[in-house]
């Protein structure tokens, strides 16, 4: 019995219709109608590249295809069906067309290509956004290992990539046309660049990147620790290595594999050693000091063997591929599906009940796809049938708590924390370690964060998920980190002044009184000598942190601060002083001193605890600054803490609570510090915040550039302009005004000419950008208490 036209149309693949700029319209249409009407839509291209032979796999399109029949084309390609995602489509097309089953870590998104053309006498209009993926195999897959989908593919062959490029350039009629001098030329450029690099040139480049870090050995006196504390310390360091494992996974899903591979092969050659050394600093293939530009490629990555990726061939052990990572650092790290965009997340989030919405935007969860889980089930189980057997849900995304996602790691870390808690003699540390261990299992961090704030122990520990910088998509998700140190009692007593005056500072902030909080709680400040850190401590090292970031706790209990004094001292000696000697005018160089640098660092951290956090929007709706500003929050919050920190120092000096000798030195030390932080790069929150402040103050005349390319502070203007920028940022935060935040960052967060001039001078004399600490005490004590 013949199917009706309506039934045939219902069975036809539907595609999401896009705007000309590639955004979803919310409309889907049958595939035939999309090509008839010239609607913009999405597809995937998957290229299989053989590394050893430098060949690309091509498929010959079946005779029955409605576009480019019988011509040689991409290894595998297909439309992204309505509601489907890019990576799922790429994996599924490869399986359906060629019978190749690969996990997601085999697929490297290399670029997005817009193809606009008309064929078949105007009857087929192709306006297509193509996500182009590269799968890198070590050797060619035997042609007989492929299982071809007859309705799509009539044959496959390998061809040297340069030969293929030449055939396309000549517009050979046997090959589907692509403009190799246009966008699609990126495919060939990427492969050529990746495999024709000179090893000596690469070694020099890596050495130059490494030289920006001064290797510093950090130590501290352990005389105040009991034997139980020392034994607990060894267990905490061991737990810290697990925290490191979690962070590597949070950065990108194939990152742990890459780490293990680089470590294993570090001694093979000089270049391999440099790769491993620089990777250890960045904890990913993206360089923190180079706007997250990749310093490695998938060609450097781990090799995996998959015996069952294709049908078995006698004498062939199976498919070997490189675990892939994208050249562009994914803004969502490994917290969200790599092919999820912000619109998809927002539509899903808005469909959720309030408690589920809080889980989705909360600190301690990752977001996954049902379709990925279903596809993995189908591809790993030949009896599972088709992915189409799974019901299509209205939304593909779902939430997984950290306690489940990282269960294997957290269970081991929790066991170590419980053991350490049993050993220590400090009641507050005992409470912290046991409660944090429980939080790892329950995913409820409230009690453990309170215990951390109330910690009063010679052995100081910060461990768990806290900062959200790695989530550049929304700024929602927290990364795991660990800081272990010995409390500096003398310095801790000296800084109590700041925590005790937070409410006074809040009431005098330069913003409308309606936005000020009446119940700011004093922030306890602990100064420590750092003896070990792990997790999200990549690239530039922090000198202090103000936690927790959970607005509920901040509102109820305030925050606590930890200052890393030995880290601050190392940075001042090895970085800030040399910067001042080059970039600050001779008349003001004496104003740069450690006390001013360290005092402003304290004030910076205190000022994270004041100003807007929980806010009321103009609509009357309750929200938080973090939720409203999303990915802009981190940079603006760092700028706020810095600039309001300067304002606060001036206020406290005016109240005779700090010596007047700080009046000039705090500003000049801050100016020198601008050049230090901007060198972290404008992709990093602190670097962005610093660029914003410097450019504002320079534009207003508070900072002055001299003919000899040194800078000085204009003391007659700086007070007023520090206050004006403080007011601007605080008001934007209080209103939750993302549009104003973006406008401010777009205007001032840039590498202006004065900043460039300063950075070029520092490059010439090779002042380190930051430090790379080593921890001999932690190594020694771990060895003693094995």
XYZ file of C-alpha atoms in Angstrom:
786
model
C 0.000 0.000 0.000
C 1.436 3.366 -1.014
C 2.064 5.972 1.697
C 0.132 9.216 1.440
C 1.944 12.452 0.665
C 1.313 13.613 4.256
C 2.859 10.417 5.693
C 5.897 10.793 3.441
C 6.281 14.414 4.519
C 5.998 13.448 8.191
C 8.789 10.872 7.697
C 11.058 13.352 5.916
C 13.911 14.718 7.999
C 13.143 18.109 9.538
C 15.815 20.795 9.954
C 16.002 23.807 12.250
C 15.677 27.033 10.258
C 18.321 29.611 11.131
C 18.694 33.339 10.644
C 21.293 34.495 8.123
C 23.706 34.947 11.051
C 23.228 31.343 12.195
C 20.805 31.776 15.108
C 17.855 29.421 15.589
C 14.469 30.924 14.656
C 12.416 28.344 16.561
C 10.975 27.049 13.255
C 11.724 23.640 11.684
C 10.834 22.498 8.158
C 11.179 19.346 6.029
C 14.611 18.998 4.460
C 13.257 19.323 0.895
C 11.438 22.542 1.726
C 14.552 24.011 3.353
C 16.616 23.487 0.195
C 13.771 24.602 -2.058
C 13.282 27.849 -0.125
C 16.969 28.524 0.548
C 16.599 28.527 4.340
C 19.759 28.687 6.427
C 20.368 25.473 8.382
C 23.148 23.420 9.966
C 25.169 20.363 9.015
C 28.347 18.542 10.053
C 31.465 17.647 8.069
C 33.697 14.894 9.455
C 37.157 14.435 7.964
C 39.211 11.319 8.717
C 42.905 12.131 8.426
C 45.700 9.531 8.455
C 48.679 10.998 10.265
C 51.330 8.547 9.022
C 50.437 8.898 5.337
C 49.161 12.513 5.436
C 46.001 11.435 3.621
C 42.342 12.359 3.875
C 39.563 9.828 3.450
C 37.027 10.686 0.737
C 33.655 9.098 0.048
C 31.960 8.877 -3.340
C 28.397 10.104 -3.052
C 25.738 7.611 -4.115
C 24.097 7.898 -7.552
C 20.716 8.641 -5.981
C 21.850 11.738 -4.022
C 19.906 14.920 -4.822
C 23.101 16.996 -4.613
C 26.461 16.253 -6.273
C 25.722 12.557 -7.082
C 28.708 10.291 -7.953
C 31.229 12.985 -6.902
C 33.998 12.531 -4.311
C 33.336 14.406 -1.091
C 34.018 14.693 2.650
C 34.712 11.491 4.643
C 31.263 11.775 6.202
C 28.686 14.547 6.334
C 25.043 15.151 7.064
C 22.415 17.570 8.197
C 21.801 18.266 11.865
C 18.178 17.241 12.335
C 15.803 19.550 14.166
C 16.475 19.384 17.895
C 19.730 17.433 17.469
C 23.196 18.653 18.422
C 26.352 18.978 16.368
C 28.644 16.421 18.008
C 25.900 13.785 18.292
C 25.168 14.262 14.579
C 28.863 13.941 13.664
C 29.239 10.682 15.596
C 26.001 9.272 14.225
C 26.754 10.182 10.579
C 30.157 8.472 10.791
C 28.523 5.352 12.183
C 25.642 5.270 9.709
C 27.586 6.138 6.539
C 30.885 4.324 7.143
C 30.230 1.932 10.023
C 32.856 3.651 12.200
C 32.076 3.923 15.922
C 34.107 6.579 17.743
C 33.758 8.279 21.143
C 33.428 12.041 21.402
C 37.118 12.511 22.264
C 38.045 11.523 18.694
C 36.306 14.589 17.198
C 38.083 17.940 16.949
C 35.950 20.917 15.896
C 38.357 22.915 13.717
C 36.122 25.614 12.232
C 32.583 26.516 11.121
C 32.040 27.017 7.394
C 29.127 28.836 5.737
C 28.353 27.374 2.304
C 26.008 29.384 0.062
C 25.351 27.971 -3.413
C 22.611 27.094 -5.901
C 22.648 23.880 -8.020
C 20.292 21.682 -10.053
C 19.082 24.595 -12.211
C 18.077 26.615 -9.156
C 15.994 23.828 -7.617
C 18.477 23.121 -4.796
C 19.555 26.105 -2.703
C 22.196 25.284 -0.110
C 22.632 27.890 2.639
C 24.390 25.751 5.188
C 26.416 26.349 8.348
C 28.799 23.401 8.613
C 30.591 22.371 11.798
C 33.837 20.916 10.449
C 35.370 18.101 12.547
C 38.741 16.399 12.156
C 39.321 12.798 13.286
C 43.050 12.010 13.358
C 43.988 8.346 12.996
C 47.565 7.132 13.224
C 47.380 5.044 10.024
C 44.799 4.605 7.272
C 41.773 2.472 8.110
C 41.731 -0.520 5.708
C 39.058 0.162 3.080
C 37.515 -3.261 3.677
C 36.936 -2.310 7.351
C 34.269 0.224 6.364
C 30.585 -0.699 6.208
C 29.140 1.642 3.586
C 25.550 2.923 3.663
C 24.485 2.165 0.096
C 21.885 4.928 -0.079
C 24.564 7.496 0.757
C 28.031 6.180 -0.154
C 29.175 4.151 -3.172
C 32.932 3.982 -2.413
C 35.751 5.372 -0.246
C 39.411 6.142 -0.922
C 42.396 7.871 0.673
C 44.174 10.751 -1.064
C 47.172 12.919 0.024
C 45.709 16.120 1.457
C 47.837 18.392 -0.752
C 46.819 16.468 -3.888
C 43.182 16.828 -2.867
C 43.668 20.550 -2.314
C 45.139 20.920 -5.816
C 42.198 19.029 -7.374
C 39.744 21.367 -5.643
C 41.743 24.403 -6.748
C 41.475 23.151 -10.364
C 37.718 22.593 -9.880
C 38.032 18.965 -10.982
C 34.472 17.851 -11.917
C 34.868 14.527 -10.099
C 35.028 16.318 -6.738
C 32.371 18.295 -4.878
C 33.575 21.906 -5.121
C 35.008 23.834 -2.154
C 36.832 27.154 -2.348
C 40.288 26.298 -1.013
C 41.261 29.973 -1.263
C 38.338 30.882 0.969
C 37.039 29.599 4.280
C 37.534 25.936 3.452
C 41.239 26.438 2.936
C 41.515 26.354 6.738
C 41.320 22.550 6.624
C 44.515 22.292 4.604
C 46.259 25.144 6.411
C 45.642 23.526 9.813
C 47.027 20.151 8.702
C 50.048 21.705 6.972
C 50.899 23.936 9.941
C 50.447 21.089 12.385
C 52.774 18.619 10.669
C 55.386 20.822 9.001
C 56.567 22.665 12.105
C 60.329 22.918 12.644
C 61.255 21.216 15.950
C 63.994 23.731 16.745
C 61.592 26.623 16.180
C 59.008 24.928 18.356
C 61.527 24.316 21.137
C 62.497 27.979 21.146
C 58.847 29.057 21.278
C 58.086 26.768 24.222
C 61.253 27.861 26.017
C 60.224 31.494 25.594
C 56.785 30.762 27.033
C 58.320 28.919 29.983
C 60.799 31.727 30.695
C 57.903 34.025 31.651
C 57.592 32.082 34.912
C 60.179 32.377 37.680
C 60.573 28.994 39.348
C 60.341 29.654 43.109
C 60.698 27.212 45.987
C 58.176 28.081 48.701
C 58.874 27.117 52.290
C 57.506 27.706 55.768
C 58.274 26.871 59.402
C 56.416 23.807 60.683
C 57.472 24.279 64.320
C 53.925 25.130 65.409
C 52.455 21.891 64.062
C 51.882 18.832 66.249
C 52.927 15.372 65.100
C 49.254 14.657 64.417
C 49.009 17.773 62.244
C 52.087 16.724 60.276
C 50.648 13.289 59.673
C 47.345 14.893 58.673
C 49.274 17.202 56.334
C 50.645 14.210 54.408
C 47.101 12.889 53.932
C 45.880 16.322 52.835
C 48.607 16.572 50.209
C 47.499 13.160 48.932
C 43.899 14.422 48.816
C 45.217 17.461 46.937
C 46.521 15.249 44.145
C 42.971 13.914 43.726
C 41.661 17.482 43.593
C 44.173 18.008 40.783
C 42.708 15.034 38.913
C 39.205 16.484 39.178
C 40.311 19.885 37.912
C 42.060 18.380 34.895
C 38.779 16.682 34.000
C 36.795 19.875 34.567
C 38.997 21.771 32.103
C 38.201 19.403 29.171
C 37.080 15.801 28.907
C 40.206 14.508 27.110
C 42.548 16.608 29.270
C 43.468 13.830 31.793
C 44.437 11.546 28.899
C 46.603 14.286 27.409
C 48.281 14.887 30.793
C 49.161 11.222 31.272
C 50.487 10.946 27.711
C 52.722 14.033 27.965
C 54.103 12.848 31.306
C 54.844 9.363 29.953
C 56.741 10.691 26.919
C 58.419 13.706 28.568
C 61.901 12.179 28.349
C 61.729 11.167 24.665
C 63.126 14.477 23.373
C 63.870 18.050 24.421
C 60.638 19.266 22.811
C 58.613 16.606 24.658
C 60.146 17.730 27.955
C 59.270 21.367 27.252
C 55.696 20.403 26.324
C 55.280 18.613 29.654
C 56.859 21.430 31.661
C 54.614 24.092 30.134
C 51.561 21.847 30.340
C 52.145 21.385 34.092
C 51.940 25.160 34.570
C 48.768 25.615 32.489
C 47.137 22.259 33.335
C 45.651 22.193 29.835
C 46.827 22.669 26.224
C 45.861 26.366 26.343
C 48.348 28.988 27.502
C 46.995 31.235 30.262
C 49.352 34.100 29.357
C 48.514 34.054 25.640
C 44.760 34.685 25.663
C 44.309 30.897 26.021
C 45.934 30.210 22.663
C 46.751 26.514 22.238
C 50.462 25.682 22.596
C 49.775 22.029 21.740
C 47.687 20.443 18.986
C 45.821 17.177 18.688
C 48.938 15.877 16.893
C 50.689 16.068 20.310
C 47.932 14.168 22.049
C 47.472 10.638 23.336
C 46.913 7.644 21.074
C 44.058 5.245 21.824
C 43.402 1.856 20.244
C 39.808 0.819 19.480
C 39.715 -2.781 18.204
C 35.916 -2.666 17.742
C 35.582 0.752 16.044
C 34.918 -0.962 12.677
C 34.204 -4.484 11.500
C 37.218 -6.741 12.222
C 39.866 -7.316 9.551
C 42.291 -10.248 9.726
C 45.804 -9.080 10.616
C 44.675 -5.550 11.607
C 44.589 -4.841 15.337
C 42.139 -2.004 15.049
C 41.728 1.745 14.716
C 44.236 3.992 16.523
C 43.297 7.642 16.929
C 44.517 10.799 18.641
C 42.370 12.085 21.521
C 41.272 15.487 20.311
C 40.934 18.914 21.833
C 39.873 22.132 20.057
C 42.349 24.870 19.141
C 39.989 27.413 20.720
C 39.530 26.848 24.444
C 35.863 25.912 24.992
C 34.163 28.689 27.005
C 32.057 26.137 28.858
C 35.085 23.972 29.731
C 33.767 20.486 30.586
C 30.767 21.760 32.545
C 28.407 21.772 29.552
C 28.084 19.757 26.323
C 30.713 21.163 23.921
C 28.088 21.840 21.242
C 25.606 23.587 23.564
C 24.994 27.280 22.979
C 23.666 29.820 25.458
C 20.231 29.958 23.828
C 19.691 26.211 24.227
C 20.672 26.434 27.895
C 18.398 29.417 28.578
C 15.361 27.803 26.885
C 15.906 24.630 28.919
C 16.518 26.520 32.153
C 13.345 28.590 31.701
C 11.325 25.374 31.358
C 12.438 24.081 34.766
C 10.791 24.327 38.154
C 12.485 26.794 40.500
C 14.473 24.204 42.483
C 15.672 22.497 39.286
C 16.570 25.894 37.850
C 18.791 26.537 40.864
C 20.487 23.179 40.307
C 21.132 24.084 36.657
C 22.702 27.450 37.481
C 24.312 26.323 40.753
C 27.983 25.924 41.541
C 28.077 22.163 42.029
C 26.605 20.491 38.934
C 27.478 19.716 35.320
C 25.087 19.782 32.381
C 24.807 16.774 30.057
C 22.753 15.529 27.094
C 20.212 12.695 27.134
C 20.983 12.092 23.445
C 24.694 11.606 24.178
C 23.910 9.068 26.879
C 21.510 7.287 24.519
C 24.008 7.292 21.626
C 26.744 5.890 23.868
C 24.363 3.096 24.868
C 23.565 2.247 21.245
C 27.160 2.399 20.009
C 28.531 0.311 22.873
C 25.849 -2.382 22.648
C 25.140 -3.929 19.265
C 21.859 -5.337 20.617
C 20.603 -1.942 21.794
C 18.934 -1.103 18.470
C 18.759 2.455 17.167
C 18.992 5.779 18.948
C 15.606 6.525 17.403
C 14.067 4.019 19.857
C 14.677 6.497 22.673
C 11.830 8.995 23.114
C 12.709 12.496 21.919
C 12.377 14.847 24.871
C 11.339 18.497 24.710
C 14.784 19.406 26.059
C 17.960 17.368 25.659
C 19.853 18.763 28.655
C 19.900 17.484 32.213
C 21.808 18.172 35.443
C 24.301 15.889 37.186
C 25.564 16.826 40.684
C 29.330 16.896 41.289
C 28.922 14.150 43.894
C 27.776 11.834 41.107
C 29.916 13.158 38.233
C 33.174 12.937 40.228
C 32.081 10.144 42.588
C 35.168 7.987 41.968
C 37.531 10.836 42.916
C 35.480 12.364 45.719
C 35.004 9.094 47.579
C 38.801 8.651 47.802
C 39.341 12.306 48.774
C 36.618 12.085 51.438
C 38.266 9.019 52.974
C 41.601 10.874 53.221
C 39.949 13.952 54.780
C 38.198 11.819 57.396
C 41.522 10.162 58.307
C 43.255 13.555 58.510
C 40.397 14.883 60.645
C 40.876 12.030 63.101
C 44.601 12.811 63.409
C 44.593 16.575 63.976
C 44.415 18.006 67.481
C 42.626 21.201 66.369
C 38.832 20.991 66.989
C 38.037 23.525 64.247
C 40.244 21.771 61.680
C 38.738 18.421 62.710
C 35.253 19.861 62.090
C 36.286 21.330 58.730
C 37.827 18.147 57.381
C 34.964 15.865 58.428
C 32.296 18.273 57.131
C 34.137 18.798 53.833
C 34.451 15.021 53.392
C 30.697 14.722 53.959
C 30.053 17.530 51.456
C 32.012 15.674 48.771
C 29.503 12.825 49.096
C 26.283 14.808 49.697
C 26.953 17.752 47.327
C 25.792 20.116 50.099
C 28.687 22.446 50.938
C 26.939 24.878 53.309
C 28.119 23.399 56.643
C 31.643 22.785 55.401
C 31.935 26.358 54.130
C 30.813 27.682 57.513
C 33.387 25.400 59.159
C 36.045 26.802 56.801
C 35.109 30.371 57.765
C 35.416 29.499 61.462
C 38.734 27.656 61.085
C 41.182 28.552 63.876
C 44.136 26.243 63.392
C 47.873 26.489 62.873
C 47.482 24.147 59.889
C 45.280 26.059 57.441
C 43.318 24.177 54.768
C 41.101 25.291 51.892
C 39.807 22.429 49.769
C 36.781 21.994 47.509
C 34.924 23.628 44.597
C 35.019 27.426 44.785
C 36.029 29.722 41.904
C 33.984 30.048 38.706
C 36.540 31.644 36.337
C 36.863 28.494 34.212
C 33.183 28.723 33.245
C 33.534 31.508 30.673
C 30.086 30.701 29.273
C 28.031 31.732 32.314
C 30.338 31.921 35.331
C 28.123 29.430 37.189
C 30.257 26.331 37.758
C 32.931 25.989 40.448
C 36.310 24.346 39.976
C 38.062 22.246 42.611
C 41.174 23.605 44.322
C 43.296 23.039 47.414
C 45.513 25.400 49.432
C 47.407 24.117 52.462
C 49.568 26.374 54.599
C 50.792 27.311 58.058
C 49.140 30.303 59.708
C 51.371 33.346 60.237
C 50.055 34.450 63.647
C 51.892 37.792 63.758
C 50.690 38.903 60.325
C 47.153 37.616 61.019
C 46.881 39.806 64.131
C 48.063 42.843 62.155
C 45.304 42.629 59.525
C 42.240 42.349 61.775
C 41.609 46.064 61.243
C 40.201 45.472 57.752
C 37.712 42.772 58.644
C 36.469 44.791 61.615
C 35.605 47.827 59.458
C 33.651 46.240 56.615
C 30.293 47.638 57.764
C 31.731 51.152 57.997
C 33.179 50.794 54.497
C 29.838 49.501 53.156
C 27.931 52.472 54.558
C 30.354 54.915 52.964
C 30.666 53.247 49.549
C 30.382 55.697 46.628
C 26.954 54.538 45.424
C 23.294 55.282 46.107
C 22.309 54.496 49.724
C 19.404 52.372 48.466
C 21.881 49.771 47.260
C 23.851 49.482 50.508
C 23.532 46.523 52.820
C 22.834 47.071 56.504
C 24.137 43.738 57.717
C 27.695 43.289 56.483
C 29.556 40.811 58.661
C 33.219 41.255 59.555
C 35.450 39.128 57.372
C 37.949 37.043 59.333
C 41.390 37.281 57.724
C 44.024 34.585 57.958
C 47.571 35.112 56.719
C 49.390 31.909 55.846
C 52.675 30.680 54.463
C 51.668 28.404 51.586
C 53.222 24.935 51.561
C 51.089 23.223 48.886
C 48.388 23.939 46.318
C 46.570 21.970 43.629
C 43.526 21.962 41.361
C 42.558 25.276 39.788
C 45.887 26.960 40.514
C 47.046 27.039 36.899
C 49.133 29.776 35.288
C 49.433 32.966 37.358
C 49.392 32.228 41.078
C 46.888 33.909 43.378
C 48.192 35.935 46.334
C 44.900 35.824 48.243
C 41.333 34.599 48.042
C 38.049 35.654 49.565
C 35.499 32.859 50.005
C 32.934 31.411 49.820
C 31.288 32.683 46.632
C 27.876 31.271 47.542
C 25.617 34.343 47.847
C 23.459 32.601 50.459
C 26.427 32.251 52.806
C 27.757 35.715 51.958
C 24.365 37.166 52.920
C 24.038 35.087 56.102
C 27.616 34.965 57.347
C 29.824 37.178 55.167
C 33.133 35.901 53.850
C 36.595 34.931 55.060
C 39.907 35.758 53.533
C 43.214 33.959 53.228
C 46.405 35.831 52.342
C 49.381 33.900 50.972
C 52.243 35.989 52.323
C 55.183 34.022 50.936
C 53.577 34.072 47.476
C 53.112 37.854 47.744
C 56.711 38.326 48.809
C 57.985 36.237 45.885
C 55.899 38.193 43.383
C 56.953 41.550 44.795
C 60.644 40.682 44.749
C 60.832 38.901 41.403
C 58.188 40.788 39.411
C 56.825 44.038 40.852
C 60.149 45.631 41.769
C 61.704 44.981 38.327
C 58.503 46.338 36.684
C 58.679 49.522 38.759
C 62.309 50.081 37.797
C 61.338 50.084 34.117
C 57.801 51.514 33.993
C 57.537 54.010 36.885
C 59.111 57.489 36.714
C 62.292 57.859 38.786
C 60.613 60.445 41.040
C 57.971 57.927 42.171
C 59.898 54.627 42.177
C 60.605 54.860 45.900
C 56.833 54.796 46.510
C 56.633 51.168 45.375
C 56.986 49.008 48.491
C 55.869 45.627 49.759
C 53.681 46.984 52.578
C 51.565 48.983 50.097
C 51.333 46.047 47.690
C 50.346 43.606 50.439
C 47.955 46.055 52.161
C 46.076 46.687 48.908
C 45.881 42.941 48.309
C 44.217 42.572 51.719
C 41.819 45.401 50.956
C 41.044 43.934 47.520
C 39.958 40.663 49.116
C 37.923 42.458 51.805
C 36.099 44.422 49.142
C 34.824 41.216 47.553
C 32.701 40.985 50.706
C 31.100 44.436 50.402
C 29.038 46.046 47.671
C 26.140 44.402 45.814
C 25.752 40.608 45.903
C 22.081 39.739 46.445
C 20.135 42.441 44.579
C 16.618 43.582 43.726
C 16.085 44.185 40.002
C 14.114 47.204 38.680
C 11.199 44.756 38.185
C 11.211 44.012 41.923
C 12.518 40.493 41.332
C 15.195 39.173 43.703
C 18.423 37.984 42.095
C 22.214 38.091 42.423
C 24.924 40.018 40.592
C 26.479 36.734 39.444
C 23.261 35.460 37.861
C 22.526 38.755 36.090
C 26.008 39.513 34.735
C 26.817 35.852 33.944
C 30.139 35.561 32.048
C 30.917 39.272 32.648
C 30.671 38.910 36.421
C 34.187 37.655 37.185
C 36.057 40.432 35.335
C 33.832 43.192 36.738
C 34.023 41.767 40.270
C 37.829 41.678 40.112
C 37.870 45.279 38.897
C 35.463 46.256 41.691
C 37.567 44.641 44.396
C 40.684 46.406 43.077
C 39.326 49.903 42.589
C 37.055 49.897 45.650
C 40.058 48.526 47.544
C 41.967 51.717 46.648
C 38.991 53.829 47.641
C 38.736 51.928 50.941
C 42.438 52.467 51.740
C 41.990 56.206 51.188
C 38.904 56.167 53.441
C 40.697 54.299 56.235
C 43.661 56.695 56.011
C 41.180 59.557 56.355
C 39.803 57.924 59.500
C 43.369 57.718 60.913
C 43.115 53.933 60.900
C 46.038 53.544 58.493
C 49.238 55.625 58.300
C 49.253 58.626 55.962
C 52.527 57.329 54.512
C 50.380 54.961 52.452
C 48.650 57.848 50.621
C 51.101 58.006 47.732
C 52.715 54.579 47.884
C 49.388 52.709 47.543
C 48.617 54.454 44.239
C 52.082 54.073 42.736
C 52.332 50.435 43.826
C 48.901 49.896 42.267
C 50.062 51.516 39.004
C 53.050 49.170 38.837
C 50.716 46.300 39.659
C 48.530 47.176 36.645
C 51.343 46.177 34.294
C 51.889 42.976 36.273
C 48.246 41.837 36.050
C 47.591 42.868 32.443
C 50.403 40.529 31.412
C 48.149 37.648 32.496
C 46.157 38.374 29.312
C 42.784 39.917 28.584
C 41.056 36.515 28.543
C 41.689 36.179 32.280
C 39.378 37.885 34.791
C 42.134 39.685 36.730
C 43.803 40.871 33.515
C 40.499 42.139 32.139
C 39.699 43.943 35.376
C 43.136 45.552 35.506
C 42.969 46.772 31.896
C 39.589 48.359 32.629
C 40.984 50.258 35.621
C 44.217 51.367 33.999
C 42.524 52.653 30.835
C 39.844 54.503 32.813
C 42.371 56.203 35.102
C 44.699 56.986 32.180
C 41.855 58.498 30.131
C 40.839 60.685 33.082
C 44.410 61.930 33.626
C 45.009 60.143 36.942
C 47.853 58.173 35.330
C 50.351 60.046 33.174
C 52.682 58.789 30.420
C 55.990 60.676 30.071
C 58.166 61.103 26.952
C 60.640 58.521 28.274
C 57.719 56.011 28.326
C 57.576 55.835 32.106
C 54.366 56.433 34.045
C 53.447 58.340 37.180
C 50.390 59.023 39.306
C 48.733 62.447 39.157
C 47.955 62.813 42.867
C 45.663 65.803 42.267
C 43.253 63.702 40.184
C 43.578 60.105 41.309
C 41.297 60.257 44.378
C 38.323 61.585 42.398
C 38.775 59.177 39.484
C 39.162 56.130 41.736
C 35.868 57.145 43.324
C 34.173 57.736 39.942
C 35.087 54.281 38.630
C 34.087 52.686 41.943
C 30.669 54.337 41.661
C 30.283 53.218 38.034
C 31.020 49.551 38.735
C 29.076 49.354 42.014
C 25.986 50.868 40.380
C 26.118 48.467 37.421
C 26.343 45.556 39.855
C 23.541 46.898 42.057
C 21.218 47.151 39.041
C 22.310 43.825 37.573
C 22.772 45.780 34.333
C 24.506 43.366 31.944
C 24.191 45.765 28.993
C 26.032 48.508 30.895
C 28.642 46.006 32.123
C 29.320 44.906 28.540
C 29.576 48.510 27.334
C 32.071 49.367 30.100
C 34.228 46.295 29.451
C 34.068 46.734 25.667
C 35.271 50.328 25.945
C 38.026 49.947 28.515
C 39.051 46.290 28.568
C 41.525 46.506 25.710
C 45.247 46.539 25.113
C 45.584 50.318 24.705
C 48.702 51.911 23.274
C 50.107 52.979 26.678
C 49.690 49.411 27.986
C 51.342 48.004 24.853
C 54.299 50.359 25.269
C 54.826 49.264 28.871
C 54.509 45.574 28.060
C 56.980 45.864 25.175
C 59.566 47.365 27.545
C 59.052 44.513 30.010
C 59.375 41.984 27.188
C 62.751 43.414 26.180
C 64.277 43.031 29.626
C 62.422 39.741 30.236
C 60.840 40.475 33.597
C 58.967 37.291 34.649
C 55.212 37.495 34.282
C 54.541 35.276 37.269
C 55.973 32.558 39.481
C 55.862 28.772 39.196
C 56.089 27.502 42.780
C 57.540 24.221 43.967
C 56.723 22.750 47.371
C 59.694 20.883 48.896
C 58.090 20.691 52.351
C 54.978 18.949 51.019
C 57.151 16.517 49.062
C 59.300 15.779 52.097
C 56.464 15.280 54.564
C 54.545 13.088 52.101
C 57.654 10.923 51.817
C 58.034 10.642 55.611
C 54.361 9.744 56.261
C 53.733 7.348 53.383
